[in-house]
Amino acid sequence: MVKRKFREPLEDRKGNLLFDGFSVKELAEKYDTPLYVLSEKRIRDNYNRLHSMLINNYKHVRVYYAVKANTNLTVLRILQSEGAYLDTVSPGEVFMGLSSGYTPEKILFTGTSVRNDELRFLVGTNITVNVDSQSELDRLLKIAVPPVVSVRVNPEVGAGHHSHCITAGPDSKFGLMEEDAVKAYATAKKARVERFGIHMHIGSGILEVEPYVLAVEKLLSIAKRVHEQVGVEFEFIDIGGGLGVPYNPEDKDLDLAEFSSKIVVPFKSKVKEYGLGKPFLCVEPGRYLVCDASILLTSVNTVKVTSTKKFVGVDAGFNTLVRPTMYGSYHPILVANKVAQADKETYDVVGPICESGDALAKDRQLPKVEEGDLLAVLNAGAYGFSMSSQYNSRPRAAEVMIRQGKDVLVRKREELSDLMTSQRMQSGS
Ligand code: LLP
């Protein structure tokens, strides 16, 4: 018998895993696997913890939820009810934001490599566009002069859990460097844009505060220069998302007290010192709000022992959760029906996809696993379902949410017929 340390909303009830008070075994029996299970309460708690830290230090705060982390409409609605704004990166995300009830003023679009028809769509919706290049700004101004323009700057400091997820610094495709940013504001001002914002997003999965400290300093110094040289008053200053969540056992939580003392408090005084008025301080968390609010349940189909390895074959592969394959990311895994048993064996946990990279975990210590066991892959709420695919012609998983004491289906499992919906089958001859 082992006593594992669990974080909310996980619990051990006599060796069986509970998620937000619900037996995951019963959920898997009711809805089948692979299954994403979400906790409404945890999403709200995550939002409120972050929002309170910010608002306690600076009165004008906006939390933009980065939709790409989890696009479930119920998640969007829950965050809307908490007062969240939305960070979007595609017309599709804007469409989903508007469809789930966000007003255009609450939606910011930060795209890259944006098409003209997309810009026309965005202008038509009245959301705020945060431009990523001079070309995008010029093309936007040809369509219409929007009431608000924001520029994504590259503060020359990037960070992130993987090179794919570092989105600032000398080699980054994102944002404008200082000189170019100043020019972009001058262009917008000349075109009679009246309201302005400034933005950065340095990367994703950042557990230390230091990179933000440096990047925010740079962002504010650029804002000061633009204010002084171009005469721009900033309605908002957006420091982006990227706030990390611990995945590995040795990872520590992002220290919110440190975030407030080293970022929010200096932000307030610098804004005053630089004469920047009272702009909103905006953050754009995706992962921080939803990551630990969801687990992925997957059933064990096969246990295969070779001369060198022990494989646990499950029904979720990189079609269901791509992060381990794509970034080598570590996700904690529990044998949900054996949480009180000690880790005894070392397994590769592999999926049903016909590629050798299809592993949720390699060399993972687990209790002895048998066919029919149920695994829970933790921290699956961010970039889990949203990056899933139909690869190998496998319909996508279902999503269930624990809310108000009930388990509610918030996305039905795809069926075989869904694999063919967009195809236009022509004759074979
Ligand atoms: N704002 C912008 C402009 C972004 O591009 C992103 C994420 C965010 C905010 C939210 O970042 P977050 O707070 O979630 O770290 N698929 C990767 C993460 C890619 C993030 C891309 N941009 C992963 O699974 O780790």
Tab-separated table of C-alpha atoms and ligand atoms in Angstrom:
chain	number	residue	atom	x	y	z
A	1	MET	CA	0.000	0.000	0.000
A	2	VAL	CA	1.326	3.407	-0.941
A	3	LYS	CA	-0.042	6.799	-0.166
A	4	ARG	CA	0.492	9.038	-3.179
A	5	LYS	CA	0.429	12.787	-2.971
A	6	PHE	CA	-2.503	14.058	-4.963
A	7	ARG	CA	-3.324	17.541	-6.068
A	8	GLU	CA	-6.855	18.808	-6.431
A	9	PRO	CA	-9.136	17.593	-7.976
A	10	LEU	CA	-7.588	14.107	-7.623
A	11	GLU	CA	-8.174	11.820	-4.650
A	12	ASP	CA	-7.615	8.220	-3.692
A	13	ARG	CA	-10.670	6.336	-2.485
A	14	LYS	CA	-9.632	2.896	-1.354
A	15	GLY	CA	-7.158	2.480	-4.187
A	16	ASN	CA	-9.469	3.928	-6.855
A	17	LEU	CA	-8.926	7.311	-8.381
A	18	LEU	CA	-11.521	10.025	-7.934
A	19	PHE	CA	-11.572	13.145	-10.094
A	20	ASP	CA	-13.526	16.043	-8.643
A	21	GLY	CA	-15.358	13.549	-6.427
A	22	PHE	CA	-16.254	11.138	-9.242
A	23	SER	CA	-14.940	7.610	-9.673
A	24	VAL	CA	-12.986	7.632	-12.916
A	25	LYS	CA	-13.651	3.915	-13.313
A	26	GLU	CA	-17.395	4.577	-13.348
A	27	LEU	CA	-16.929	7.443	-15.811
A	28	ALA	CA	-14.929	5.186	-18.132
A	29	GLU	CA	-17.643	2.518	-17.904
A	30	LYS	CA	-20.368	5.030	-18.654
A	31	TYR	CA	-18.688	6.969	-21.480
A	32	ASP	CA	-16.031	4.525	-22.722
A	33	THR	CA	-12.412	5.483	-23.395
A	34	PRO	CA	-10.363	7.351	-24.499
A	35	LEU	CA	-12.148	10.019	-22.493
A	36	TYR	CA	-11.192	13.507	-21.427
A	37	VAL	CA	-12.707	14.411	-18.048
A	38	LEU	CA	-12.784	18.076	-17.054
A	39	SER	CA	-13.464	19.800	-13.748
A	40	GLU	CA	-15.477	23.001	-13.812
A	41	LYS	CA	-14.409	23.771	-10.265
A	42	ARG	CA	-10.717	23.514	-11.021
A	43	ILE	CA	-11.028	25.836	-14.033
A	44	ARG	CA	-12.791	28.424	-11.858
A	45	ASP	CA	-10.237	28.014	-9.051
A	46	ASN	CA	-7.331	28.456	-11.447
A	47	TYR	CA	-8.891	31.583	-12.924
A	48	ASN	CA	-9.673	33.105	-9.545
A	49	ARG	CA	-6.255	32.385	-8.049
A	50	LEU	CA	-4.553	34.180	-10.906
A	51	HIS	CA	-7.063	36.995	-11.186
A	52	SER	CA	-6.947	37.766	-7.441
A	53	MET	CA	-3.162	37.881	-7.434
A	54	LEU	CA	-3.244	40.424	-10.267
A	55	ILE	CA	-6.121	42.578	-9.058
A	56	ASN	CA	-4.734	42.730	-5.528
A	57	ASN	CA	-1.685	44.503	-6.912
A	58	TYR	CA	-3.044	46.515	-9.813
A	59	LYS	CA	-6.631	47.617	-10.299
A	60	HIS	CA	-6.905	47.513	-14.093
A	61	VAL	CA	-6.496	43.896	-15.047
A	62	ARG	CA	-7.761	41.675	-17.824
A	63	VAL	CA	-7.256	37.937	-18.065
A	64	TYR	CA	-7.517	36.762	-21.670
A	65	TYR	CA	-8.020	33.009	-21.924
A	66	ALA	CA	-5.909	31.585	-24.770
A	67	VAL	CA	-8.570	29.529	-26.537
A	68	LYS	CA	-6.101	27.292	-28.344
A	69	ALA	CA	-5.323	25.421	-25.130
A	70	ASN	CA	-8.835	23.981	-24.937
A	71	THR	CA	-11.573	24.989	-27.325
A	72	ASN	CA	-14.462	23.306	-25.581
A	73	LEU	CA	-17.404	25.738	-25.684
A	74	THR	CA	-18.432	24.943	-22.106
A	75	VAL	CA	-14.914	25.827	-20.947
A	76	LEU	CA	-15.251	29.130	-22.805
A	77	ARG	CA	-18.611	29.810	-21.166
A	78	ILE	CA	-17.358	29.015	-17.676
A	79	LEU	CA	-14.472	31.411	-18.084
A	80	GLN	CA	-16.783	34.030	-19.528
A	81	SER	CA	-18.944	33.805	-16.420
A	82	GLU	CA	-15.808	34.522	-14.358
A	83	GLY	CA	-15.164	37.672	-16.398
A	84	ALA	CA	-12.457	36.373	-18.733
A	85	TYR	CA	-11.536	37.935	-22.041
A	86	LEU	CA	-10.346	35.803	-24.978
A	87	ASP	CA	-7.063	35.513	-26.799
A	88	THR	CA	-7.610	34.059	-30.271
A	89	VAL	CA	-5.303	33.129	-33.136
A	90	SER	CA	-7.645	32.231	-35.981
A	91	PRO	CA	-11.008	33.249	-37.395
A	92	GLY	CA	-12.218	29.859	-36.116
A	93	GLU	CA	-11.343	30.772	-32.546
A	94	VAL	CA	-13.019	34.172	-32.949
A	95	PHE	CA	-16.110	32.419	-34.301
A	96	MET	CA	-16.180	30.057	-31.328
A	97	GLY	CA	-15.658	32.920	-28.888
A	98	LEU	CA	-18.536	34.901	-30.374
A	99	SER	CA	-20.706	31.778	-30.581
A	100	SER	CA	-20.147	31.057	-26.902
A	101	GLY	CA	-21.340	34.527	-25.958
A	102	TYR	CA	-18.265	36.749	-25.699
A	103	THR	CA	-18.841	40.280	-26.978
A	104	PRO	CA	-16.364	41.554	-29.601
A	105	GLU	CA	-14.774	44.012	-27.125
A	106	LYS	CA	-13.637	41.046	-25.079
A	107	ILE	CA	-11.809	39.306	-27.917
A	108	LEU	CA	-8.250	39.940	-29.040
A	109	PHE	CA	-6.851	38.348	-32.184
A	110	THR	CA	-3.121	37.689	-32.326
A	111	GLY	CA	-2.413	35.934	-35.577
A	112	THR	CA	0.645	35.267	-37.639
A	113	SER	CA	0.767	34.943	-41.410
A	114	VAL	CA	-2.759	36.284	-41.665
A	115	ARG	CA	-4.669	36.267	-44.975
A	116	ASN	CA	-6.534	39.274	-46.373
A	117	ASP	CA	-9.889	37.524	-46.239
A	118	GLU	CA	-9.185	36.704	-42.603
A	119	LEU	CA	-8.478	40.375	-41.900
A	120	ARG	CA	-11.752	41.302	-43.603
A	121	PHE	CA	-13.562	38.764	-41.425
A	122	LEU	CA	-11.927	40.169	-38.284
A	123	VAL	CA	-12.774	43.756	-39.185
A	124	GLY	CA	-16.367	42.654	-39.746
A	125	THR	CA	-16.584	41.163	-36.255
A	126	ASN	CA	-15.287	44.309	-34.472
A	127	ILE	CA	-12.824	42.406	-32.355
A	128	THR	CA	-9.390	43.921	-31.624
A	129	VAL	CA	-6.552	42.945	-33.937
A	130	ASN	CA	-3.032	42.669	-32.578
A	131	VAL	CA	-0.758	42.844	-35.626
A	132	ASP	CA	2.290	40.633	-36.060
A	133	SER	CA	3.981	42.488	-38.943
A	134	GLN	CA	4.030	45.771	-40.833
A	135	SER	CA	2.556	43.903	-43.804
A	136	GLU	CA	-0.418	42.784	-41.725
A	137	LEU	CA	-0.958	46.338	-40.455
A	138	ASP	CA	-0.766	47.833	-43.955
A	139	ARG	CA	-3.210	45.273	-45.302
A	140	LEU	CA	-5.534	45.828	-42.333
A	141	LEU	CA	-5.551	49.606	-42.857
A	142	LYS	CA	-6.432	49.115	-46.530
A	143	ILE	CA	-9.579	47.281	-45.461
A	144	ALA	CA	-10.623	49.744	-42.747
A	145	VAL	CA	-9.180	51.958	-40.059
A	146	PRO	CA	-10.076	50.023	-36.923
A	147	PRO	CA	-10.845	51.925	-33.736
A	148	VAL	CA	-8.129	50.048	-31.832
A	149	VAL	CA	-4.791	48.672	-32.988
A	150	SER	CA	-2.313	46.667	-30.981
A	151	VAL	CA	1.179	45.635	-32.047
A	152	ARG	CA	2.876	42.433	-30.976
A	153	VAL	CA	6.457	43.285	-30.132
A	154	ASN	CA	9.388	40.944	-29.815
A	155	PRO	CA	11.048	41.896	-26.518
A	156	GLU	CA	14.138	39.889	-27.544
A	157	VAL	CA	13.715	37.560	-24.561
A	158	GLY	CA	12.054	34.195	-25.104
A	159	ALA	CA	11.402	31.185	-22.876
A	160	GLY	CA	9.450	27.940	-22.938
A	161	HIS	CA	9.401	24.240	-22.162
A	162	HIS	CA	10.577	23.287	-25.675
A	163	SER	CA	12.201	25.137	-28.571
A	164	HIS	CA	8.904	24.870	-30.499
A	165	CYS	CA	7.225	26.860	-27.743
A	166	ILE	CA	9.630	29.813	-27.459
A	167	THR	CA	7.981	32.711	-29.253
A	168	ALA	CA	10.338	35.658	-28.857
A	169	GLY	CA	14.050	36.306	-29.252
A	170	PRO	CA	16.335	36.935	-32.223
A	171	ASP	CA	15.195	34.027	-34.421
A	172	SER	CA	11.495	34.157	-33.703
A	173	LYS	CA	8.949	34.608	-36.486
A	174	PHE	CA	6.642	36.437	-34.079
A	175	GLY	CA	6.202	40.128	-33.418
A	176	LEU	CA	8.124	43.253	-34.355
A	177	MET	CA	11.486	44.323	-32.998
A	178	GLU	CA	11.645	47.729	-31.308
A	179	GLU	CA	12.497	49.899	-34.340
A	180	ASP	CA	9.873	48.208	-36.508
A	181	ALA	CA	7.287	48.446	-33.741
A	182	VAL	CA	7.829	52.203	-33.460
A	183	LYS	CA	7.320	52.486	-37.244
A	184	ALA	CA	4.135	50.425	-37.065
A	185	TYR	CA	2.635	52.705	-34.418
A	186	ALA	CA	3.590	55.724	-36.517
A	187	THR	CA	1.782	54.167	-39.499
A	188	ALA	CA	-1.331	53.499	-37.436
A	189	LYS	CA	-1.316	56.965	-35.917
A	190	LYS	CA	-0.953	58.538	-39.364
A	191	ALA	CA	-3.935	56.510	-40.542
A	192	ARG	CA	-5.915	58.072	-37.639
A	193	VAL	CA	-6.237	55.022	-35.463
A	194	GLU	CA	-7.325	56.418	-32.105
A	195	ARG	CA	-6.876	53.717	-29.480
A	196	PHE	CA	-3.878	51.501	-28.909
A	197	GLY	CA	-2.538	48.461	-27.140
A	198	ILE	CA	0.851	46.789	-26.996
A	199	HIS	CA	1.522	43.094	-26.697
A	200	MET	CA	4.140	40.394	-26.278
A	201	HIS	CA	4.046	36.648	-25.786
A	202	ILE	CA	7.439	35.164	-25.043
A	203	GLY	CA	6.632	31.459	-24.959
A	204	SER	CA	4.778	28.663	-23.262
A	205	GLY	CA	5.307	26.479	-20.208
A	206	ILE	CA	7.428	28.936	-18.223
A	207	LEU	CA	7.876	28.092	-14.563
A	208	GLU	CA	10.391	30.805	-13.655
A	209	VAL	CA	9.564	34.456	-13.249
A	210	GLU	CA	12.922	35.795	-14.482
A	211	PRO	CA	12.258	35.731	-18.258
A	212	TYR	CA	9.067	37.717	-17.702
A	213	VAL	CA	10.939	40.274	-15.602
A	214	LEU	CA	13.368	40.981	-18.437
A	215	ALA	CA	10.741	40.900	-21.158
A	216	VAL	CA	8.288	43.153	-19.294
A	217	GLU	CA	11.090	45.681	-18.715
A	218	LYS	CA	11.786	45.721	-22.438
A	219	LEU	CA	8.096	45.897	-23.347
A	220	LEU	CA	7.590	48.883	-21.061
A	221	SER	CA	10.655	50.655	-22.397
A	222	ILE	CA	9.291	50.212	-25.932
A	223	ALA	CA	5.880	51.470	-24.764
A	224	LYS	CA	7.581	54.536	-23.268
A	225	ARG	CA	9.419	55.254	-26.512
A	226	VAL	CA	6.266	54.855	-28.607
A	227	HIS	CA	4.372	57.086	-26.184
A	228	GLU	CA	7.026	59.790	-26.334
A	229	GLN	CA	7.965	59.617	-30.011
A	230	VAL	CA	4.635	58.809	-31.616
A	231	GLY	CA	2.274	60.262	-29.024
A	232	VAL	CA	0.422	57.006	-28.410
A	233	GLU	CA	-1.630	56.500	-25.218
A	234	PHE	CA	-1.914	52.820	-24.368
A	235	GLU	CA	-5.284	51.465	-23.358
A	236	PHE	CA	-3.720	48.109	-22.550
A	237	ILE	CA	-0.341	46.481	-22.112
A	238	ASP	CA	-0.494	42.740	-22.670
A	239	ILE	CA	2.355	40.623	-21.306
A	240	GLY	CA	1.091	37.419	-22.945
A	241	GLY	CA	0.590	33.926	-21.608
A	242	GLY	CA	3.005	31.104	-20.993
A	243	LEU	CA	2.510	30.661	-17.259
A	244	GLY	CA	3.664	27.152	-16.549
A	245	VAL	CA	2.180	24.267	-14.629
A	246	PRO	CA	4.237	21.470	-13.040
A	247	TYR	CA	4.195	18.208	-15.026
A	248	ASN	CA	7.345	16.463	-13.774
A	249	PRO	CA	7.447	15.343	-10.149
A	250	GLU	CA	10.445	17.642	-9.579
A	251	ASP	CA	8.728	20.734	-11.088
A	252	LYS	CA	7.539	23.412	-8.683
A	253	ASP	CA	4.426	25.515	-9.134
A	254	LEU	CA	4.899	28.926	-10.659
A	255	ASP	CA	5.365	31.189	-7.654
A	256	LEU	CA	2.477	33.642	-7.878
A	257	ALA	CA	3.742	35.698	-4.943
A	258	GLU	CA	7.032	36.132	-6.790
A	259	PHE	CA	5.148	36.928	-10.002
A	260	SER	CA	3.289	39.680	-8.204
A	261	SER	CA	6.341	41.156	-6.423
A	262	LYS	CA	8.701	40.969	-9.419
A	263	ILE	CA	6.293	41.753	-12.235
A	264	VAL	CA	2.982	43.268	-11.223
A	265	VAL	CA	4.325	45.638	-8.561
A	266	PRO	CA	7.192	46.945	-10.757
A	267	PHE	CA	4.742	47.181	-13.691
A	268	LYS	CA	2.606	49.548	-11.672
A	269	SER	CA	5.492	51.776	-10.684
A	270	LYS	CA	7.121	51.809	-14.130
A	271	VAL	CA	3.836	52.705	-15.816
A	272	LYS	CA	3.590	55.658	-13.449
A	273	GLU	CA	7.243	56.640	-13.848
A	274	TYR	CA	6.978	56.528	-17.645
A	275	GLY	CA	3.760	58.565	-17.656
A	276	LEU	CA	1.826	55.816	-19.416
A	277	GLY	CA	-1.487	56.615	-17.735
A	278	LYS	CA	-3.632	53.779	-16.420
A	279	PRO	CA	-3.480	51.026	-19.014
A	280	PHE	CA	-4.995	47.626	-18.379
A	281	LEU	CA	-2.442	44.990	-17.498
A	282	CYS	CA	-3.395	41.983	-19.609
A	283	VAL	CA	-2.242	38.390	-19.358
A	284	GLU	CA	-3.118	35.573	-21.760
A	285	PRO	CA	-2.927	32.243	-19.973
A	286	GLY	CA	-4.066	29.066	-21.687
A	287	ARG	CA	-2.297	26.229	-19.924
A	288	TYR	CA	-2.483	27.783	-16.446
A	289	LEU	CA	-6.286	27.832	-16.497
A	290	VAL	CA	-7.097	24.428	-17.930
A	291	CYS	CA	-4.110	22.080	-17.774
A	292	ASP	CA	-4.659	20.409	-14.418
A	293	ALA	CA	-8.433	20.727	-14.773
A	294	SER	CA	-8.565	17.666	-17.008
A	295	ILE	CA	-7.316	14.100	-17.213
A	296	LEU	CA	-7.356	11.636	-20.065
A	297	LEU	CA	-8.683	8.167	-19.294
A	298	THR	CA	-7.412	5.326	-21.429
A	299	SER	CA	-7.929	1.568	-21.153
A	300	VAL	CA	-5.231	-1.055	-21.286
A	301	ASN	CA	-5.677	-3.359	-24.293
A	302	THR	CA	-2.409	-5.249	-24.255
A	303	VAL	CA	0.559	-5.962	-22.056
A	304	LYS	CA	3.461	-7.117	-24.195
A	305	VAL	CA	6.780	-8.268	-22.796
A	306	THR	CA	9.788	-8.547	-25.097
A	307	SER	CA	13.342	-9.501	-24.224
A	308	THR	CA	14.176	-5.838	-23.625
A	309	LYS	CA	10.951	-4.005	-22.847
A	310	LYS	CA	7.540	-4.132	-21.276
A	311	PHE	CA	4.851	-2.361	-23.269
A	312	VAL	CA	1.445	-1.318	-22.020
A	313	GLY	CA	-0.769	-0.846	-25.075
A	314	VAL	CA	-3.633	1.591	-24.455
A	315	ASP	CA	-6.438	3.024	-26.562
A	316	ALA	CA	-5.124	6.626	-26.633
A	317	GLY	CA	-2.171	7.448	-28.829
A	318	PHE	CA	-0.689	10.588	-30.268
A	319	ASN	CA	-3.937	11.020	-32.151
A	320	THR	CA	-5.527	11.701	-28.744
A	321	LEU	CA	-2.641	13.413	-26.893
A	322	VAL	CA	0.273	14.492	-29.062
A	323	ARG	CA	2.401	16.341	-26.494
A	324	PRO	CA	4.639	13.417	-25.442
A	325	THR	CA	5.408	12.607	-29.090
A	326	MET	CA	5.655	16.176	-30.325
A	327	TYR	CA	7.663	17.756	-27.497
A	328	GLY	CA	8.857	14.763	-25.486
A	329	SER	CA	6.579	16.082	-22.742
A	330	TYR	CA	6.178	14.233	-19.487
A	331	HIS	CA	2.612	13.618	-18.299
A	332	PRO	CA	2.088	11.871	-14.966
A	333	ILE	CA	0.199	8.578	-15.390
A	334	LEU	CA	-1.726	6.685	-12.724
A	335	VAL	CA	-3.215	3.224	-12.880
A	336	ALA	CA	-6.615	4.476	-11.813
A	337	ASN	CA	-7.810	1.205	-10.288
A	338	LYS	CA	-4.505	0.579	-8.469
A	339	VAL	CA	-3.464	3.927	-7.031
A	340	ALA	CA	-2.634	2.406	-3.652
A	341	GLN	CA	-0.256	-0.140	-5.202
A	342	ALA	CA	3.453	0.573	-5.320
A	343	ASP	CA	5.274	1.181	-8.615
A	344	LYS	CA	6.928	-2.135	-9.385
A	345	GLU	CA	7.547	-2.330	-13.099
A	346	THR	CA	8.986	-0.147	-15.833
A	347	TYR	CA	6.814	0.242	-18.922
A	348	ASP	CA	6.556	2.094	-22.176
A	349	VAL	CA	2.933	3.212	-22.407
A	350	VAL	CA	2.112	3.080	-26.100
A	351	GLY	CA	-0.957	3.821	-28.199
A	352	PRO	CA	-2.726	2.258	-31.172
A	353	ILE	CA	-1.053	4.413	-33.844
A	354	CYS	CA	1.185	2.690	-36.368
A	355	GLU	CA	4.304	4.703	-35.682
A	356	SER	CA	7.070	3.987	-33.219
A	357	GLY	CA	6.836	7.515	-31.843
A	358	ASP	CA	3.396	6.705	-30.506
A	359	ALA	CA	4.132	6.634	-26.786
A	360	LEU	CA	2.458	8.474	-23.930
A	361	ALA	CA	5.392	7.604	-21.666
A	362	LYS	CA	8.699	5.805	-21.900
A	363	ASP	CA	10.384	3.825	-19.119
A	364	ARG	CA	7.663	4.747	-16.680
A	365	GLN	CA	7.440	3.178	-13.234
A	366	LEU	CA	3.929	1.904	-12.586
A	367	PRO	CA	2.215	-0.743	-10.459
A	368	LYS	CA	1.954	-4.080	-12.249
A	369	VAL	CA	-0.385	-3.406	-15.167
A	370	GLU	CA	-2.876	-5.922	-16.539
A	371	GLU	CA	-5.255	-5.965	-19.474
A	372	GLY	CA	-8.457	-4.187	-18.540
A	373	ASP	CA	-6.767	-1.721	-16.201
A	374	LEU	CA	-7.603	1.950	-16.577
A	375	LEU	CA	-4.897	4.586	-16.851
A	376	ALA	CA	-5.338	8.270	-16.060
A	377	VAL	CA	-3.006	10.629	-17.883
A	378	LEU	CA	-2.815	13.790	-15.818
A	379	ASN	CA	-2.488	17.440	-16.862
A	380	ALA	CA	-4.293	16.724	-20.095
A	381	GLY	CA	-6.516	19.820	-20.202
A	382	ALA	CA	-4.178	22.103	-22.138
A	383	TYR	CA	-3.231	21.268	-25.730
A	384	GLY	CA	-4.745	17.809	-25.267
A	385	PHE	CA	-8.017	17.520	-27.138
A	386	SER	CA	-7.297	20.739	-29.039
A	387	MET	CA	-4.273	19.147	-30.734
A	388	SER	CA	-5.886	15.751	-31.275
A	389	SER	CA	-6.495	14.372	-34.744
A	390	GLN	CA	-8.178	11.619	-36.718
A	391	TYR	CA	-4.825	10.160	-37.778
A	392	ASN	CA	-5.044	6.447	-38.614
A	393	SER	CA	-8.764	7.107	-39.129
A	394	ARG	CA	-9.567	7.019	-35.450
A	395	PRO	CA	-12.574	9.112	-34.407
A	396	ARG	CA	-11.722	11.696	-31.763
A	397	ALA	CA	-12.415	11.153	-28.056
A	398	ALA	CA	-15.353	12.378	-25.980
A	399	GLU	CA	-15.191	15.039	-23.265
A	400	VAL	CA	-17.119	14.905	-20.015
A	401	MET	CA	-17.257	17.669	-17.460
A	402	ILE	CA	-17.872	17.384	-13.764
A	403	ARG	CA	-20.064	20.332	-12.954
A	404	GLN	CA	-22.556	21.124	-10.213
A	405	GLY	CA	-22.283	17.613	-8.821
A	406	LYS	CA	-23.011	15.899	-12.162
A	407	ASP	CA	-21.070	14.335	-15.001
A	408	VAL	CA	-22.117	16.060	-18.208
A	409	LEU	CA	-21.143	15.148	-21.753
A	410	VAL	CA	-19.641	18.300	-23.305
A	411	ARG	CA	-18.353	16.735	-26.515
A	412	LYS	CA	-19.667	13.505	-27.896
A	413	ARG	CA	-17.326	10.832	-29.132
A	414	GLU	CA	-16.894	10.963	-32.892
A	415	GLU	CA	-18.300	8.081	-34.897
A	416	LEU	CA	-16.909	6.239	-37.874
A	417	SER	CA	-19.141	8.292	-40.167
A	418	ASP	CA	-17.422	11.474	-38.898
A	419	LEU	CA	-14.278	10.270	-40.634
A	420	MET	CA	-15.950	10.847	-43.993
A	421	THR	CA	-17.931	14.063	-43.451
A	422	SER	CA	-15.784	16.349	-45.606
A	423	GLN	CA	-14.764	13.858	-48.237
A	424	ARG	CA	-16.383	13.935	-51.664
A	425	MET	CA	-15.990	10.390	-52.890
A	426	GLN	CA	-15.520	10.122	-56.651
A	427	SER	CA	-15.907	6.999	-58.692
A	428	GLY	CA	-12.862	4.740	-58.864
A	429	SER	CA	-12.832	4.468	-62.633
B	1	LLP	N1	-0.909	34.086	-26.255
B	1	LLP	C1	-0.376	33.762	-27.451
B	1	LLP	C2	-0.212	34.807	-28.467
B	1	LLP	C3	0.018	32.447	-27.707
B	1	LLP	O1	0.558	32.135	-28.882
B	1	LLP	C4	-0.150	31.453	-26.706
B	1	LLP	C5	0.264	30.067	-26.928
B	1	LLP	C6	-0.731	31.834	-25.484
B	1	LLP	C7	-1.086	33.161	-25.295
B	1	LLP	C8	-1.001	30.867	-24.376
B	1	LLP	O2	0.125	30.212	-23.921
B	1	LLP	P1	0.016	29.308	-22.585
B	1	LLP	O3	-0.395	30.229	-21.473
B	1	LLP	O4	-1.001	28.259	-22.811
B	1	LLP	O5	1.360	28.759	-22.411
B	1	LLP	N2	1.143	23.221	-27.929
B	1	LLP	C9	2.134	23.639	-26.947
B	1	LLP	C10	1.904	25.054	-26.475
B	1	LLP	C11	1.885	26.060	-27.603
B	1	LLP	C12	1.495	27.437	-27.161
B	1	LLP	C13	1.283	28.342	-28.313
B	1	LLP	N3	0.897	29.670	-27.965
B	1	LLP	C14	2.146	22.647	-25.788
B	1	LLP	O6	1.380	21.681	-25.817
B	1	LLP	O7	2.928	22.791	-24.859
